[in-house]
Amino acid sequence: MKRTGKLTALITALIITCAMLASCGGSSGLEDDPAVGSWTMTEVEYMGQTLSAEDLQETGAMTEMPVFEIRDNGSCTFQFMEQSGEGEVTPGDDGTYTLTDDSDTTLNFEIDDEGKLRLDYSAMSMVMIFEKQS
């Protein structure tokens, strides 16, 4: 029962994240930046646990994983559960990035040593982990 409650909270957090990314746009140069590309969520760190995309799909609660695309002009798109959105990505001086939507909501992410994009959703104590698609 506890696992179901945590899973429900996780799915809710993912949907809220999608809603926050639901609309915006912009341009800030990311030419030749490692963040540029198409990313698919492969894991979620939540409440001290790491859940893989396969774990989430096996529950039946999620049939598709979020997809995040960053363009070299700084614009980005996000697709999840029939919702899509756009945003603006700005690189920081310390290897982190800021994603901003038109409601001025911001999320931070970094690309770790393994080349994974780690999107920090600190309001829900969650990190969504994405891997770049070829």
PDB file of C-alpha atoms in Angstrom:
ATOM      1  CA  MET A   1       0.000   0.000   0.000  1.00  0.00           C
ATOM      2  CA  LYS A   2       2.824   2.412   0.833  1.00  0.00           C
ATOM      3  CA  ARG A   3       4.438   1.809  -2.580  1.00  0.00           C
ATOM      4  CA  THR A   4       1.144   2.614  -4.328  1.00  0.00           C
ATOM      5  CA  GLY A   5       0.848   5.884  -2.391  1.00  0.00           C
ATOM      6  CA  LYS A   6       4.392   6.897  -3.268  1.00  0.00           C
ATOM      7  CA  LEU A   7       3.829   5.945  -6.890  1.00  0.00           C
ATOM      8  CA  THR A   8       0.660   8.019  -7.030  1.00  0.00           C
ATOM      9  CA  ALA A   9       2.543  10.993  -5.587  1.00  0.00           C
ATOM     10  CA  LEU A  10       5.311  10.485  -8.141  1.00  0.00           C
ATOM     11  CA  ILE A  11       2.898  10.350 -11.081  1.00  0.00           C
ATOM     12  CA  THR A  12       1.161  13.471  -9.775  1.00  0.00           C
ATOM     13  CA  ALA A  13       4.513  15.262  -9.530  1.00  0.00           C
ATOM     14  CA  LEU A  14       5.389  14.267 -13.097  1.00  0.00           C
ATOM     15  CA  ILE A  15       2.074  15.625 -14.368  1.00  0.00           C
ATOM     16  CA  ILE A  16       2.602  18.878 -12.447  1.00  0.00           C
ATOM     17  CA  THR A  17       6.057  19.176 -13.996  1.00  0.00           C
ATOM     18  CA  CYS A  18       4.528  18.772 -17.447  1.00  0.00           C
ATOM     19  CA  ALA A  19       1.961  21.450 -16.692  1.00  0.00           C
ATOM     20  CA  MET A  20       4.704  23.841 -15.602  1.00  0.00           C
ATOM     21  CA  LEU A  21       6.490  23.273 -18.886  1.00  0.00           C
ATOM     22  CA  ALA A  22       3.284  23.685 -20.862  1.00  0.00           C
ATOM     23  CA  SER A  23       4.042  26.988 -22.510  1.00  0.00           C
ATOM     24  CA  CYS A  24       6.890  29.356 -23.198  1.00  0.00           C
ATOM     25  CA  GLY A  25       9.593  30.107 -25.684  1.00  0.00           C
ATOM     26  CA  GLY A  26      12.773  32.013 -26.170  1.00  0.00           C
ATOM     27  CA  SER A  27      16.263  32.042 -27.458  1.00  0.00           C
ATOM     28  CA  SER A  28      19.634  31.863 -25.803  1.00  0.00           C
ATOM     29  CA  GLY A  29      22.539  30.419 -27.674  1.00  0.00           C
ATOM     30  CA  LEU A  30      23.434  26.816 -26.915  1.00  0.00           C
ATOM     31  CA  GLU A  31      25.433  26.165 -30.068  1.00  0.00           C
ATOM     32  CA  ASP A  32      27.688  23.104 -29.596  1.00  0.00           C
ATOM     33  CA  ASP A  33      26.359  22.623 -26.049  1.00  0.00           C
ATOM     34  CA  PRO A  34      26.046  19.052 -24.702  1.00  0.00           C
ATOM     35  CA  ALA A  35      22.482  19.823 -23.590  1.00  0.00           C
ATOM     36  CA  VAL A  36      21.283  20.191 -27.177  1.00  0.00           C
ATOM     37  CA  GLY A  37      19.406  17.130 -28.347  1.00  0.00           C
ATOM     38  CA  SER A  38      16.476  14.875 -27.648  1.00  0.00           C
ATOM     39  CA  TRP A  39      16.218  13.342 -24.152  1.00  0.00           C
ATOM     40  CA  THR A  40      13.950  10.600 -22.778  1.00  0.00           C
ATOM     41  CA  MET A  41      13.296  10.046 -19.086  1.00  0.00           C
ATOM     42  CA  THR A  42      14.827   6.765 -17.923  1.00  0.00           C
ATOM     43  CA  GLU A  43      14.696   7.093 -14.134  1.00  0.00           C
ATOM     44  CA  VAL A  44      13.207   9.083 -11.294  1.00  0.00           C
ATOM     45  CA  GLU A  45      14.761   9.641  -7.876  1.00  0.00           C
ATOM     46  CA  TYR A  46      11.969  10.185  -5.375  1.00  0.00           C
ATOM     47  CA  MET A  47      11.807   9.875  -1.588  1.00  0.00           C
ATOM     48  CA  GLY A  48      15.107   8.017  -1.394  1.00  0.00           C
ATOM     49  CA  GLN A  49      14.219   5.542  -4.120  1.00  0.00           C
ATOM     50  CA  THR A  50      15.235   5.282  -7.751  1.00  0.00           C
ATOM     51  CA  LEU A  51      12.562   4.008 -10.097  1.00  0.00           C
ATOM     52  CA  SER A  52      13.375   3.070 -13.672  1.00  0.00           C
ATOM     53  CA  ALA A  53      11.125   3.855 -16.618  1.00  0.00           C
ATOM     54  CA  GLU A  54      10.409   0.125 -16.838  1.00  0.00           C
ATOM     55  CA  ASP A  55       9.312   0.069 -13.169  1.00  0.00           C
ATOM     56  CA  LEU A  56       6.905   2.927 -13.836  1.00  0.00           C
ATOM     57  CA  GLN A  57       5.536   1.297 -16.987  1.00  0.00           C
ATOM     58  CA  GLU A  58       5.033  -2.066 -15.236  1.00  0.00           C
ATOM     59  CA  THR A  59       2.665  -0.426 -12.777  1.00  0.00           C
ATOM     60  CA  GLY A  60       0.418   0.571 -15.670  1.00  0.00           C
ATOM     61  CA  ALA A  61       0.318   4.148 -14.415  1.00  0.00           C
ATOM     62  CA  MET A  62       2.540   5.392 -17.236  1.00  0.00           C
ATOM     63  CA  THR A  63       2.573   4.103 -20.777  1.00  0.00           C
ATOM     64  CA  GLU A  64       5.059   6.593 -22.151  1.00  0.00           C
ATOM     65  CA  MET A  65       8.019   8.422 -20.677  1.00  0.00           C
ATOM     66  CA  PRO A  66       8.524  12.180 -20.856  1.00  0.00           C
ATOM     67  CA  VAL A  67      10.589  13.403 -23.807  1.00  0.00           C
ATOM     68  CA  PHE A  68      12.542  16.640 -23.580  1.00  0.00           C
ATOM     69  CA  GLU A  69      14.152  18.304 -26.609  1.00  0.00           C
ATOM     70  CA  ILE A  70      16.600  21.199 -26.374  1.00  0.00           C
ATOM     71  CA  ARG A  71      17.471  23.185 -29.499  1.00  0.00           C
ATOM     72  CA  ASP A  72      20.678  25.133 -30.115  1.00  0.00           C
ATOM     73  CA  ASN A  73      18.763  28.435 -29.997  1.00  0.00           C
ATOM     74  CA  GLY A  74      17.835  27.753 -26.343  1.00  0.00           C
ATOM     75  CA  SER A  75      14.219  26.795 -26.966  1.00  0.00           C
ATOM     76  CA  CYS A  76      12.943  23.443 -25.778  1.00  0.00           C
ATOM     77  CA  THR A  77       9.880  21.241 -25.934  1.00  0.00           C
ATOM     78  CA  PHE A  78       8.479  18.701 -23.518  1.00  0.00           C
ATOM     79  CA  GLN A  79       6.082  15.863 -24.312  1.00  0.00           C
ATOM     80  CA  PHE A  80       4.341  13.626 -21.767  1.00  0.00           C
ATOM     81  CA  MET A  81       0.969  11.900 -21.520  1.00  0.00           C
ATOM     82  CA  GLU A  82      -0.625  13.833 -24.389  1.00  0.00           C
ATOM     83  CA  GLN A  83       0.602  17.140 -22.982  1.00  0.00           C
ATOM     84  CA  SER A  84       3.267  19.214 -24.621  1.00  0.00           C
ATOM     85  CA  GLY A  85       4.924  22.476 -23.830  1.00  0.00           C
ATOM     86  CA  GLU A  86       7.741  24.801 -24.698  1.00  0.00           C
ATOM     87  CA  GLY A  87      10.372  26.568 -22.695  1.00  0.00           C
ATOM     88  CA  GLU A  88      13.657  28.424 -22.716  1.00  0.00           C
ATOM     89  CA  VAL A  89      16.917  26.952 -21.494  1.00  0.00           C
ATOM     90  CA  THR A  90      19.680  29.215 -20.233  1.00  0.00           C
ATOM     91  CA  PRO A  91      23.145  27.875 -19.422  1.00  0.00           C
ATOM     92  CA  GLY A  92      24.748  28.907 -16.138  1.00  0.00           C
ATOM     93  CA  ASP A  93      28.420  29.526 -15.439  1.00  0.00           C
ATOM     94  CA  ASP A  94      28.712  26.484 -13.168  1.00  0.00           C
ATOM     95  CA  GLY A  95      27.559  23.743 -15.569  1.00  0.00           C
ATOM     96  CA  THR A  96      23.925  24.027 -14.567  1.00  0.00           C
ATOM     97  CA  TYR A  97      21.023  25.152 -16.731  1.00  0.00           C
ATOM     98  CA  THR A  98      17.774  26.961 -15.992  1.00  0.00           C
ATOM     99  CA  LEU A  99      14.498  26.133 -17.720  1.00  0.00           C
ATOM    100  CA  THR A 100      11.907  28.929 -17.618  1.00  0.00           C
ATOM    101  CA  ASP A 101       8.296  28.894 -18.794  1.00  0.00           C
ATOM    102  CA  ASP A 102       5.993  31.839 -19.514  1.00  0.00           C
ATOM    103  CA  SER A 103       4.623  31.831 -15.972  1.00  0.00           C
ATOM    104  CA  ASP A 104       8.179  32.491 -14.766  1.00  0.00           C
ATOM    105  CA  THR A 105       8.385  29.037 -13.223  1.00  0.00           C
ATOM    106  CA  THR A 106      11.958  27.794 -13.280  1.00  0.00           C
ATOM    107  CA  LEU A 107      13.504  24.358 -12.985  1.00  0.00           C
ATOM    108  CA  ASN A 108      17.200  23.605 -12.865  1.00  0.00           C
ATOM    109  CA  PHE A 109      19.103  20.783 -14.454  1.00  0.00           C
ATOM    110  CA  GLU A 110      22.625  19.623 -15.056  1.00  0.00           C
ATOM    111  CA  ILE A 111      24.302  17.029 -17.204  1.00  0.00           C
ATOM    112  CA  ASP A 112      26.227  14.634 -14.990  1.00  0.00           C
ATOM    113  CA  ASP A 113      29.545  12.867 -15.637  1.00  0.00           C
ATOM    114  CA  GLU A 114      27.676   9.952 -17.235  1.00  0.00           C
ATOM    115  CA  GLY A 115      26.036  12.289 -19.755  1.00  0.00           C
ATOM    116  CA  LYS A 116      22.589  12.098 -18.122  1.00  0.00           C
ATOM    117  CA  LEU A 117      20.365  15.155 -17.824  1.00  0.00           C
ATOM    118  CA  ARG A 118      19.195  15.518 -14.211  1.00  0.00           C
ATOM    119  CA  LEU A 119      16.119  17.765 -13.961  1.00  0.00           C
ATOM    120  CA  ASP A 120      15.685  18.907 -10.358  1.00  0.00           C
ATOM    121  CA  TYR A 121      12.085  19.286  -9.264  1.00  0.00           C
ATOM    122  CA  SER A 122      12.918  20.279  -5.697  1.00  0.00           C
ATOM    123  CA  ALA A 123       9.350  21.303  -4.815  1.00  0.00           C
ATOM    124  CA  MET A 124       8.488  17.590  -4.855  1.00  0.00           C
ATOM    125  CA  SER A 125      11.935  16.337  -3.740  1.00  0.00           C
ATOM    126  CA  MET A 126      12.276  14.607  -7.080  1.00  0.00           C
ATOM    127  CA  VAL A 127      14.919  14.368  -9.787  1.00  0.00           C
ATOM    128  CA  MET A 128      13.892  13.239 -13.263  1.00  0.00           C
ATOM    129  CA  ILE A 129      16.795  11.615 -15.102  1.00  0.00           C
ATOM    130  CA  PHE A 130      16.913  11.752 -18.900  1.00  0.00           C
ATOM    131  CA  GLU A 131      19.243  10.072 -21.365  1.00  0.00           C
ATOM    132  CA  LYS A 132      20.103  11.542 -24.744  1.00  0.00           C
ATOM    133  CA  GLN A 133      18.655   9.777 -27.760  1.00  0.00           C
ATOM    134  CA  SER A 134      20.772   9.259 -30.847  1.00  0.00           C
TER     135      SER A 134
END
